[in-house]
Every structure is written in structure tokens, then in C-alpha cells.
PDB file of C-alpha atoms in Angstrom:
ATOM      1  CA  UNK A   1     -11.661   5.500  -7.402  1.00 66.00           C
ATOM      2  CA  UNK A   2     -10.604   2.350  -5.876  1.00 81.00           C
ATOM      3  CA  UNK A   3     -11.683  -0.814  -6.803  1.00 89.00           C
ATOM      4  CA  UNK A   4     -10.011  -2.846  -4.249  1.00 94.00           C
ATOM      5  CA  UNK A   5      -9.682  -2.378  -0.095  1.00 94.00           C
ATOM      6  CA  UNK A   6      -6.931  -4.336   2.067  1.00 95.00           C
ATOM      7  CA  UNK A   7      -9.660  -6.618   3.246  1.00 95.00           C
ATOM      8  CA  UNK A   8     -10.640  -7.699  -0.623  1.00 95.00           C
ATOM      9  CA  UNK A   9      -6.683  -8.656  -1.350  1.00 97.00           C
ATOM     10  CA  UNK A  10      -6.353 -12.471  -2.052  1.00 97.00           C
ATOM     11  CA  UNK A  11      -3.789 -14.068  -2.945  1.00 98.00           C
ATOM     12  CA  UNK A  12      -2.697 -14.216  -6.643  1.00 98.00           C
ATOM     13  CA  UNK A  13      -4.824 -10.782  -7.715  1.00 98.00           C
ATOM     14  CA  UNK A  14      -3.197  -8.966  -9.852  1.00 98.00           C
ATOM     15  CA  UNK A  15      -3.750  -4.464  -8.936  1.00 97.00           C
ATOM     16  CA  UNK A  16      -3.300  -2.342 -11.985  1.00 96.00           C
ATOM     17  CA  UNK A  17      -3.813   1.166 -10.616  1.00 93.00           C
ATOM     18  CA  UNK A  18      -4.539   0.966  -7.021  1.00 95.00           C
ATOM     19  CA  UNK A  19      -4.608   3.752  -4.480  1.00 93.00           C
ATOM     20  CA  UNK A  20      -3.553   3.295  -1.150  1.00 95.00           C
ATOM     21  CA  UNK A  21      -1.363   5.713   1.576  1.00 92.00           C
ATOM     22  CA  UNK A  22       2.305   4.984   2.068  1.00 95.00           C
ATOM     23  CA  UNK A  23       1.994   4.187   5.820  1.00 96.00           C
ATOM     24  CA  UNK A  24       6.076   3.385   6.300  1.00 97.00           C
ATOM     25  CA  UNK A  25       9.046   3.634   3.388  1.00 97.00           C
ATOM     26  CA  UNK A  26      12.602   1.910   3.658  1.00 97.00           C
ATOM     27  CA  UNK A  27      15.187   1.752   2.012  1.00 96.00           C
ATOM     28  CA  UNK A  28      17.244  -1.526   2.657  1.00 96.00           C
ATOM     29  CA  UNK A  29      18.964  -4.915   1.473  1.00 96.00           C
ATOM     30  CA  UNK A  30      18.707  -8.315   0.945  1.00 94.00           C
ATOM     31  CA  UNK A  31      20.878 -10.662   2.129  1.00 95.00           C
ATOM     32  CA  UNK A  32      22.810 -10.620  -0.875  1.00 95.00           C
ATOM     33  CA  UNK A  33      23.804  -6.722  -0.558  1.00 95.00           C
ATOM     34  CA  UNK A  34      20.680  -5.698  -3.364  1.00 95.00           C
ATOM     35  CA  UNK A  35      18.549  -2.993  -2.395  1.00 96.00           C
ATOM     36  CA  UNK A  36      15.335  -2.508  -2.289  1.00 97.00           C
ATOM     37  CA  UNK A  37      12.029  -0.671  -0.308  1.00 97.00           C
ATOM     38  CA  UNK A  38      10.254  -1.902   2.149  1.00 97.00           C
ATOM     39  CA  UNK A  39       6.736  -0.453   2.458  1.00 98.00           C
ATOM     40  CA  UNK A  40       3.556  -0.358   4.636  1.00 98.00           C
ATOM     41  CA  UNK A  41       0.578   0.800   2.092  1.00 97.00           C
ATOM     42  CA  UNK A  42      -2.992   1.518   4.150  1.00 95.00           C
ATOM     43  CA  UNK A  43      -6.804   2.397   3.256  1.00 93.00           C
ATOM     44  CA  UNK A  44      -9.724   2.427   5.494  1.00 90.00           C
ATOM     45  CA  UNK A  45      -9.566  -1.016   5.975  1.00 93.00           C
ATOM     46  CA  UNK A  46      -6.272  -2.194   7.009  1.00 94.00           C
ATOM     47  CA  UNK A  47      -2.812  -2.122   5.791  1.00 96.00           C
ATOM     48  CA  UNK A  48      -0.214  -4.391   3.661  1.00 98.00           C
ATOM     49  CA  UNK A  49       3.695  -4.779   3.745  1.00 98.00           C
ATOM     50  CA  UNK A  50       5.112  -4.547   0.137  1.00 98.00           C
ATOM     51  CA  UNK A  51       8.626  -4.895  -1.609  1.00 98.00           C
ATOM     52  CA  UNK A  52       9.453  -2.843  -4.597  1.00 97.00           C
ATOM     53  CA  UNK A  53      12.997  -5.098  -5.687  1.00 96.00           C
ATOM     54  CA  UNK A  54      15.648  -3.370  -7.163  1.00 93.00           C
ATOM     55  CA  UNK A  55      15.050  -4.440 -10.617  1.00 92.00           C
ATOM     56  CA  UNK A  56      11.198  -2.421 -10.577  1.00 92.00           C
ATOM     57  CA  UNK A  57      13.517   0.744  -9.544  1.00 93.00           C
ATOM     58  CA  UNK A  58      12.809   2.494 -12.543  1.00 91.00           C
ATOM     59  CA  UNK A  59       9.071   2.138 -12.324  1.00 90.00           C
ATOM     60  CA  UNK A  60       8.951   3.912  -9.325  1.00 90.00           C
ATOM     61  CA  UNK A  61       8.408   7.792  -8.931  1.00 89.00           C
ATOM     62  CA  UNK A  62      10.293   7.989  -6.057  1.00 88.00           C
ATOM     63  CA  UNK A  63       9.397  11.586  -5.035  1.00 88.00           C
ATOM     64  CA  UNK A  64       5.490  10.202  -4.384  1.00 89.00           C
ATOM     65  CA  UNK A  65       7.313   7.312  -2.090  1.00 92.00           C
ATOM     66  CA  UNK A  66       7.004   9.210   0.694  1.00 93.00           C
ATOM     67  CA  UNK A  67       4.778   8.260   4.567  1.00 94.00           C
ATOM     68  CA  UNK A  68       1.422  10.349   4.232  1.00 89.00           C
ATOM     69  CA  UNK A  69       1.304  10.647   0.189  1.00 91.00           C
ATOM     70  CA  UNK A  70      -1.252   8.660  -1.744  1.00 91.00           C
ATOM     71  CA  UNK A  71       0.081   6.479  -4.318  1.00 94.00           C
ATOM     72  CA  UNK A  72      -1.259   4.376  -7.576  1.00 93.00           C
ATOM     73  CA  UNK A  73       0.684   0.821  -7.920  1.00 96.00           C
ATOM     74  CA  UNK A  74       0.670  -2.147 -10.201  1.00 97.00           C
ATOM     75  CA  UNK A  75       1.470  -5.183  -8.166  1.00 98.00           C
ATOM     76  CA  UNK A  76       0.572  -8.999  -7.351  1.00 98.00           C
ATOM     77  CA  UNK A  77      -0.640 -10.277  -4.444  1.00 98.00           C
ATOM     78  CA  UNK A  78       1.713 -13.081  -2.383  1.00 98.00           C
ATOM     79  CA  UNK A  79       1.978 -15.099   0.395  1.00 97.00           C
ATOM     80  CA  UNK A  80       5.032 -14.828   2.651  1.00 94.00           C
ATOM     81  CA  UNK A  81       5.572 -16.279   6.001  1.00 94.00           C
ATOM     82  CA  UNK A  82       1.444 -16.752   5.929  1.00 94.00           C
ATOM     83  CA  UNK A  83       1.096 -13.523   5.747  1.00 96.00           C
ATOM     84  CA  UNK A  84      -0.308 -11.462   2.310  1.00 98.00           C
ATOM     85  CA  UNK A  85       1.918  -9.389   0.712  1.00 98.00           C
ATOM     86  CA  UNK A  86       2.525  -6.913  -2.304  1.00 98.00           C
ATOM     87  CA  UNK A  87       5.266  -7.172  -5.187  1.00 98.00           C
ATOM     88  CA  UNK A  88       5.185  -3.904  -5.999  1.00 98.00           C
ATOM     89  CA  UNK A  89       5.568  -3.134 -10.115  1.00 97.00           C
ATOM     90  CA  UNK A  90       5.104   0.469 -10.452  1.00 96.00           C
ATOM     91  CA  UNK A  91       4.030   3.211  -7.918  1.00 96.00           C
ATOM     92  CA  UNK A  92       3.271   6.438  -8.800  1.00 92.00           C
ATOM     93  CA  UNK A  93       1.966   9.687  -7.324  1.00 88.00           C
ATOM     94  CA  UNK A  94      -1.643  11.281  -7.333  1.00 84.00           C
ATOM     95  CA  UNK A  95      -2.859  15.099  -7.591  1.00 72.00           C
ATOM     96  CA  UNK A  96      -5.589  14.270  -5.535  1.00 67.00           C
ATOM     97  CA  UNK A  97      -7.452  11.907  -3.614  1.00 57.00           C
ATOM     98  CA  UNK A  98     -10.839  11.351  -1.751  1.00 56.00           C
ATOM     99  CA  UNK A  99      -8.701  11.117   2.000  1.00 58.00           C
ATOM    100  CA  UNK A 100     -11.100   9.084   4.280  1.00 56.00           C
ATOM    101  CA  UNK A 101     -10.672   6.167   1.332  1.00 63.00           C
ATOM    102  CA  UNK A 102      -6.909   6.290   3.191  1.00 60.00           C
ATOM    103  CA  UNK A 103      -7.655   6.494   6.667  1.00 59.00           C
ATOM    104  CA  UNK A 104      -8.939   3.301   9.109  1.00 61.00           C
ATOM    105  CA  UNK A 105     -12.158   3.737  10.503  1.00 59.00           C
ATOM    106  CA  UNK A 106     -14.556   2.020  12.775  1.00 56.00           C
ATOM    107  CA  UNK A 107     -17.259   0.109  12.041  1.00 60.00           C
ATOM    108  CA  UNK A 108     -19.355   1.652  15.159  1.00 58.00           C
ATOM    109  CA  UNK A 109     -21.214   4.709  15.255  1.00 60.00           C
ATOM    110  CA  UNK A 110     -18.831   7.464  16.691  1.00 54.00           C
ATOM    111  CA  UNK A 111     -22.121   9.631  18.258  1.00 61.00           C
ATOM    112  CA  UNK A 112     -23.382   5.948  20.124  1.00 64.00           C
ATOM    113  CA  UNK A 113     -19.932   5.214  20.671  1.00 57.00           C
ATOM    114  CA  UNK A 114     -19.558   8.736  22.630  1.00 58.00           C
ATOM    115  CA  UNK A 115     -23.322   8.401  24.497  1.00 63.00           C
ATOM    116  CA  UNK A 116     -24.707  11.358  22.576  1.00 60.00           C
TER     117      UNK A 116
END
């Protein structure tokens, strides 16, 4: 079950098994020629860039690290650019998940929404 959304990510928390759904993966480099993933991670209520650096490589199951899988991380919570942002620790895959926890929804009613 998840304890926290997108929306309830501040700064400096700290995520010790978190779910969310790998929205984008890539594989890339810093400046200085090290790899390491870029990621998009979503839930109902938004989404969040992460990095997982090159040194975290081994904490990663990188057959879960795919776009559409639901994942469980470890990670911290940082500011870049004004913008919030994961450093990812450890990512893992899950057998099974609750979907609609993964998937952004609206805050409106869809039958009002659709005059019914």
C-alpha cells in the first residue's frame, strides 16, 4: 500500500518502499562520460523525474525498470533547477499492484462531467 502520492513529496523525505509506475526509462551520461537512468515515476496524482547514478547500479533490478511496470524504490527527495526530484537508491519489481493507485485521475465526477 502506498504511503506517499507525488503531491505529498517534500523536499528532504526520505521513501523506503514506495510504489509508483515507471512512466519513461533512459539510459544516458553525465557530462563526465558516467552513466546513469533517467526516469519519469507516476501515481494518480502526478509524476516525478528521478536519477538512479551509476554507483546505486547494483541496487537496481533492472528487468522491473521497464515504462508500464510498477516498481518499489528507496530514495530522497531533492531540489534541482526548482523543481523536486528523486535520488533513486534501490528499485525493485512488484507481483502485483492495486492499478488505479498508478494511473492520474480527475478530481471531477466523470458521469457530471459527461451530462448523464
Amino acid at each position: 500500500m502506498k504511503t506517499y502520492y507525488t503531491s505529498d513529496l517534500q523536499k528532504g523525505m526520505s521513501l523506503n518502499g514506495e510504489t509508483f509506475a515507471v512512466k519513461e526509462v533512459q539510459l544516458t551520461e553525465t557530462k563526465a562520460k558516467k552513466p546513469y537512468y533517467r526516469v519519469t515515476l507516476i501515481d494518480k496524482t502526478g509524476s516525478i523525474s528521478g536519477n538512479i547514478w551509476g554507483d546505486k547500479f547494483s541496487q537496481i533490478e533492472k528487468s522491473s525498470l521497464k515504462v508500464g511496470k510498477v516498481v518499489v524504490i528507496d530514495a530522497v527527495v531533492e531540489e534541482f533547477k526548482g523543481a523536486l526530484t528523486l535520488n533513486i537508491e534501490r528499485v525493485n519489481g512488484v507481483s502485483e499492484a492495486v492499478l488505479d493507485e498508478y494511473v492520474e485521475g480527475s478530481d471531477f465526477d466523470l458521469d457530471e462531467l459527461m451530462g448523464i
